[in-house]
Amino acid sequence: MSQAPGAQPSRPSVYHERQRLELCAVHALNNVLQQQLFSQEAADEICKRGPSTLSHQGHAGDPEMSPVLAPDSRLNPHRSLLGTGNYDVNVIMAALQGLGLATVWWDRRRPLSQLALPQVLGLILNLPSPMSLGLLSLPLRRRHWVALRQVDGVYYNLDSKLRAPEALGDEDGVRAFLAGALAQGLCEVLLVVTKEVEEKGCWLRTD
């Protein structure tokens, strides 16, 4: 599989894009889908016109078929005013919807043992991330999108700020990682599932 401009070769079977600008949402989408389907241009188009059907090349389809997220204006609420990314959850959800997938917010009040991981395509976490200016750490935090995905039976942390994918192990490993992230507070977990799984609610174990 070819690598995106911001991607680094790591494990042969694991696709991992590295951080560029404020494009962590784009990287999280591509990492959770394990291929380069979205670009900054595609995300900007979604900000203005909503989800669109992507061709196999990953280009946006007919925008007239998609609902509008926000008007085509400089003050778009779904991205950075500077045009460097920083996309919000609406862009991620719309992008996945355009591929026929669905998203479900995980209720952090539920025990993670109820999460039916085999029914989940991947996970996208929203975490607070410290800011820095050169070597100087700033007392500010921005939101950062991180993808988790199983590849060949192993779950990986595909954070675009990592130099390479971080193996989390089996289901117990990913649950431990999620528990640690949720325990720190200010962490939200978005489940990426098929439409069928969303409709049946089988991402949640009831036994």
Short mmCIF file of C-alpha atoms in Angstrom, two decimals:
data_model
loop_
_atom_site.label_atom_id
_atom_site.label_comp_id
_atom_site.label_asym_id
_atom_site.label_seq_id
_atom_site.Cartn_x
_atom_site.Cartn_y
_atom_site.Cartn_z
CA MET A 1 0.00 0.00 0.00
CA SER A 2 1.39 3.40 -0.90
CA GLN A 3 2.05 5.85 1.87
CA ALA A 4 0.58 9.36 2.10
CA PRO A 5 3.00 12.32 2.12
CA GLY A 6 2.76 12.50 5.91
CA ALA A 7 3.04 8.75 6.44
CA GLN A 8 6.09 6.81 7.57
CA PRO A 9 6.83 3.16 6.80
CA SER A 10 6.51 1.03 9.91
CA ARG A 11 5.06 -2.43 10.09
CA PRO A 12 4.27 -3.75 6.58
CA SER A 13 0.61 -4.45 7.34
CA VAL A 14 -0.19 -1.35 9.41
CA TYR A 15 -0.98 1.98 7.72
CA HIS A 16 0.05 4.98 9.82
CA GLU A 17 0.03 8.67 8.89
CA ARG A 18 2.25 11.06 10.83
CA GLN A 19 1.10 14.47 12.05
CA ARG A 20 1.16 17.40 9.63
CA LEU A 21 -0.16 20.89 10.47
CA GLU A 22 -3.38 20.47 12.50
CA LEU A 23 -4.64 17.57 10.40
CA CYS A 24 -5.02 15.01 13.20
CA ALA A 25 -8.70 14.47 12.25
CA VAL A 26 -7.71 13.61 8.66
CA HIS A 27 -4.91 11.35 9.89
CA ALA A 28 -7.26 9.65 12.38
CA LEU A 29 -9.77 8.96 9.61
CA ASN A 30 -7.18 7.47 7.28
CA ASN A 31 -5.50 5.52 10.07
CA VAL A 32 -8.76 4.01 11.33
CA LEU A 33 -9.72 3.08 7.75
CA GLN A 34 -6.18 1.81 7.05
CA GLN A 35 -5.83 3.66 3.76
CA GLN A 36 -5.55 7.21 2.44
CA LEU A 37 -9.15 8.13 1.66
CA PHE A 38 -9.20 11.71 2.90
CA SER A 39 -7.07 14.80 2.39
CA GLN A 40 -7.13 18.33 3.75
CA GLU A 41 -8.96 19.42 0.60
CA ALA A 42 -11.62 16.75 1.07
CA ALA A 43 -12.08 17.74 4.72
CA ASP A 44 -12.43 21.41 3.74
CA GLU A 45 -15.09 20.43 1.20
CA ILE A 46 -16.98 18.48 3.87
CA CYS A 47 -16.85 21.55 6.14
CA LYS A 48 -18.70 23.52 3.48
CA ARG A 49 -20.98 20.94 1.92
CA GLY A 50 -21.30 17.92 4.15
CA PRO A 51 -20.46 14.25 3.49
CA SER A 52 -19.99 13.10 -0.07
CA THR A 53 -19.63 9.75 -1.74
CA LEU A 54 -15.96 9.05 -2.43
CA SER A 55 -14.76 7.25 -5.50
CA HIS A 56 -12.12 4.54 -5.22
CA GLN A 57 -9.48 7.21 -5.82
CA GLY A 58 -10.66 9.03 -2.71
CA HIS A 59 -11.97 12.14 -4.46
CA ALA A 60 -15.19 13.85 -3.43
CA GLY A 61 -18.31 13.00 -5.38
CA ASP A 62 -21.24 15.23 -6.29
CA PRO A 63 -21.66 17.77 -3.45
CA GLU A 64 -25.25 18.38 -4.47
CA MET A 65 -26.09 14.96 -3.00
CA SER A 66 -24.85 15.92 0.46
CA PRO A 67 -26.32 17.94 3.33
CA VAL A 68 -24.60 21.21 4.21
CA LEU A 69 -22.46 21.38 7.35
CA ALA A 70 -21.81 25.10 7.14
CA PRO A 71 -21.99 27.82 4.50
CA ASP A 72 -18.98 28.49 2.31
CA SER A 73 -17.52 31.25 4.44
CA ARG A 74 -14.18 32.16 6.00
CA LEU A 75 -15.66 31.79 9.49
CA ASN A 76 -16.44 28.11 9.21
CA PRO A 77 -17.10 26.68 12.69
CA HIS A 78 -15.85 23.20 11.78
CA ARG A 79 -12.20 24.06 11.08
CA SER A 80 -9.37 26.43 11.95
CA LEU A 81 -9.70 30.01 10.76
CA LEU A 82 -6.05 29.77 9.68
CA GLY A 83 -6.82 26.97 7.24
CA THR A 84 -4.44 24.53 8.94
CA GLY A 85 -7.06 21.95 9.89
CA ASN A 86 -8.25 21.50 13.48
CA TYR A 87 -11.48 19.88 12.24
CA ASP A 88 -14.26 19.09 14.70
CA VAL A 89 -16.23 15.88 15.22
CA ASN A 90 -18.91 16.89 12.70
CA VAL A 91 -16.35 16.59 9.90
CA ILE A 92 -15.25 13.14 11.08
CA MET A 93 -18.82 11.88 11.37
CA ALA A 94 -19.81 13.34 8.01
CA ALA A 95 -16.74 11.82 6.31
CA LEU A 96 -17.55 8.35 7.64
CA GLN A 97 -21.22 8.77 6.78
CA GLY A 98 -20.17 9.50 3.21
CA LEU A 99 -18.54 6.06 3.14
CA GLY A 100 -21.67 4.33 4.39
CA LEU A 101 -20.30 3.91 7.92
CA ALA A 102 -21.75 5.08 11.22
CA THR A 103 -20.42 6.49 14.47
CA VAL A 104 -21.54 5.96 18.06
CA TRP A 105 -20.40 7.91 21.10
CA TRP A 106 -19.32 5.57 23.88
CA ASP A 107 -21.06 6.36 27.18
CA ARG A 108 -18.14 6.61 29.60
CA ARG A 109 -20.48 5.65 32.45
CA ARG A 110 -20.70 2.11 31.05
CA PRO A 111 -18.10 -0.49 32.02
CA LEU A 112 -15.73 -1.20 29.14
CA SER A 113 -16.55 -4.89 29.48
CA GLN A 114 -19.84 -4.06 27.70
CA LEU A 115 -18.01 -2.84 24.59
CA ALA A 116 -18.32 -5.52 21.89
CA LEU A 117 -14.97 -4.90 20.23
CA PRO A 118 -15.37 -7.55 17.47
CA GLN A 119 -18.36 -5.56 16.19
CA VAL A 120 -16.37 -2.31 16.01
CA LEU A 121 -14.33 -1.38 12.93
CA GLY A 122 -12.17 1.05 14.89
CA LEU A 123 -12.17 3.75 17.53
CA ILE A 124 -11.39 7.46 17.36
CA LEU A 125 -10.50 9.20 20.61
CA ASN A 126 -10.63 12.90 21.32
CA LEU A 127 -7.95 13.80 23.86
CA PRO A 128 -6.51 16.98 25.33
CA SER A 129 -3.03 17.59 23.93
CA PRO A 130 -0.41 19.92 25.45
CA MET A 131 0.84 22.79 23.32
CA SER A 132 4.43 23.94 22.97
CA LEU A 133 6.40 26.72 21.35
CA GLY A 134 9.71 25.22 20.38
CA LEU A 135 11.10 23.67 23.56
CA LEU A 136 8.78 25.75 25.74
CA SER A 137 5.64 24.00 27.05
CA LEU A 138 2.61 26.27 27.19
CA PRO A 139 -0.14 26.08 29.86
CA LEU A 140 -2.68 25.42 27.11
CA ARG A 141 -4.28 22.29 25.74
CA ARG A 142 -5.89 21.62 22.38
CA ARG A 143 -8.05 18.73 21.33
CA HIS A 144 -6.36 15.88 19.47
CA TRP A 145 -7.88 13.01 17.46
CA VAL A 146 -6.35 9.54 17.81
CA ALA A 147 -7.29 6.32 15.97
CA LEU A 148 -7.23 2.80 17.41
CA ARG A 149 -7.61 -0.16 15.07
CA GLN A 150 -7.14 -3.91 15.00
CA VAL A 151 -4.85 -5.24 12.27
CA ASP A 152 -4.17 -8.98 11.92
CA GLY A 153 -5.49 -9.70 15.40
CA VAL A 154 -3.50 -6.97 17.17
CA TYR A 155 -4.89 -3.62 18.31
CA TYR A 156 -2.74 -0.57 17.61
CA ASN A 157 -2.61 2.99 18.84
CA LEU A 158 -2.28 4.92 15.57
CA ASP A 159 -1.80 8.36 17.09
CA SER A 160 -0.38 10.56 14.32
CA LYS A 161 2.04 12.10 16.85
CA LEU A 162 3.74 8.74 17.35
CA ARG A 163 6.76 7.86 15.23
CA ALA A 164 5.27 4.41 14.57
CA PRO A 165 2.14 2.43 15.51
CA GLU A 166 2.06 1.33 19.14
CA ALA A 167 0.88 -2.26 19.65
CA LEU A 168 -1.74 -2.53 22.40
CA GLY A 169 -2.21 -6.28 22.14
CA ASP A 170 -5.54 -8.09 22.34
CA GLU A 171 -8.96 -6.91 23.56
CA ASP A 172 -7.71 -6.74 27.14
CA GLY A 173 -4.88 -4.49 25.99
CA VAL A 174 -7.13 -2.03 24.19
CA ARG A 175 -9.62 -1.98 27.07
CA ALA A 176 -6.76 -1.17 29.47
CA PHE A 177 -5.63 1.65 27.17
CA LEU A 178 -9.18 3.02 26.97
CA ALA A 179 -9.60 2.78 30.74
CA GLY A 180 -6.41 4.76 31.26
CA ALA A 181 -7.45 7.44 28.77
CA LEU A 182 -10.95 7.77 30.22
CA ALA A 183 -9.61 7.92 33.79
CA GLN A 184 -7.62 11.05 32.93
CA GLY A 185 -10.86 12.86 32.09
CA LEU A 186 -11.71 15.04 29.08
CA CYS A 187 -11.49 11.97 26.83
CA GLU A 188 -14.30 11.06 24.45
CA VAL A 189 -14.49 7.79 22.49
CA LEU A 190 -16.17 7.50 19.11
CA LEU A 191 -16.91 4.00 17.80
CA VAL A 192 -16.69 3.48 14.05
CA VAL A 193 -19.15 0.77 12.99
CA THR A 194 -21.17 -0.39 10.01
CA LYS A 195 -24.72 0.86 9.54
CA GLU A 196 -26.01 -2.62 10.36
CA VAL A 197 -24.14 -2.73 13.68
CA GLU A 198 -25.41 0.75 14.55
CA GLU A 199 -29.03 -0.17 13.75
CA LYS A 200 -28.90 -3.43 15.70
CA GLY A 201 -26.96 -1.89 18.59
CA CYS A 202 -24.71 -4.93 18.70
CA TRP A 203 -21.64 -2.81 19.50
CA LEU A 204 -22.94 -3.12 23.07
CA ARG A 205 -22.79 -6.44 24.90
CA THR A 206 -25.93 -7.22 26.85
CA ASP A 207 -24.92 -10.60 28.34
#
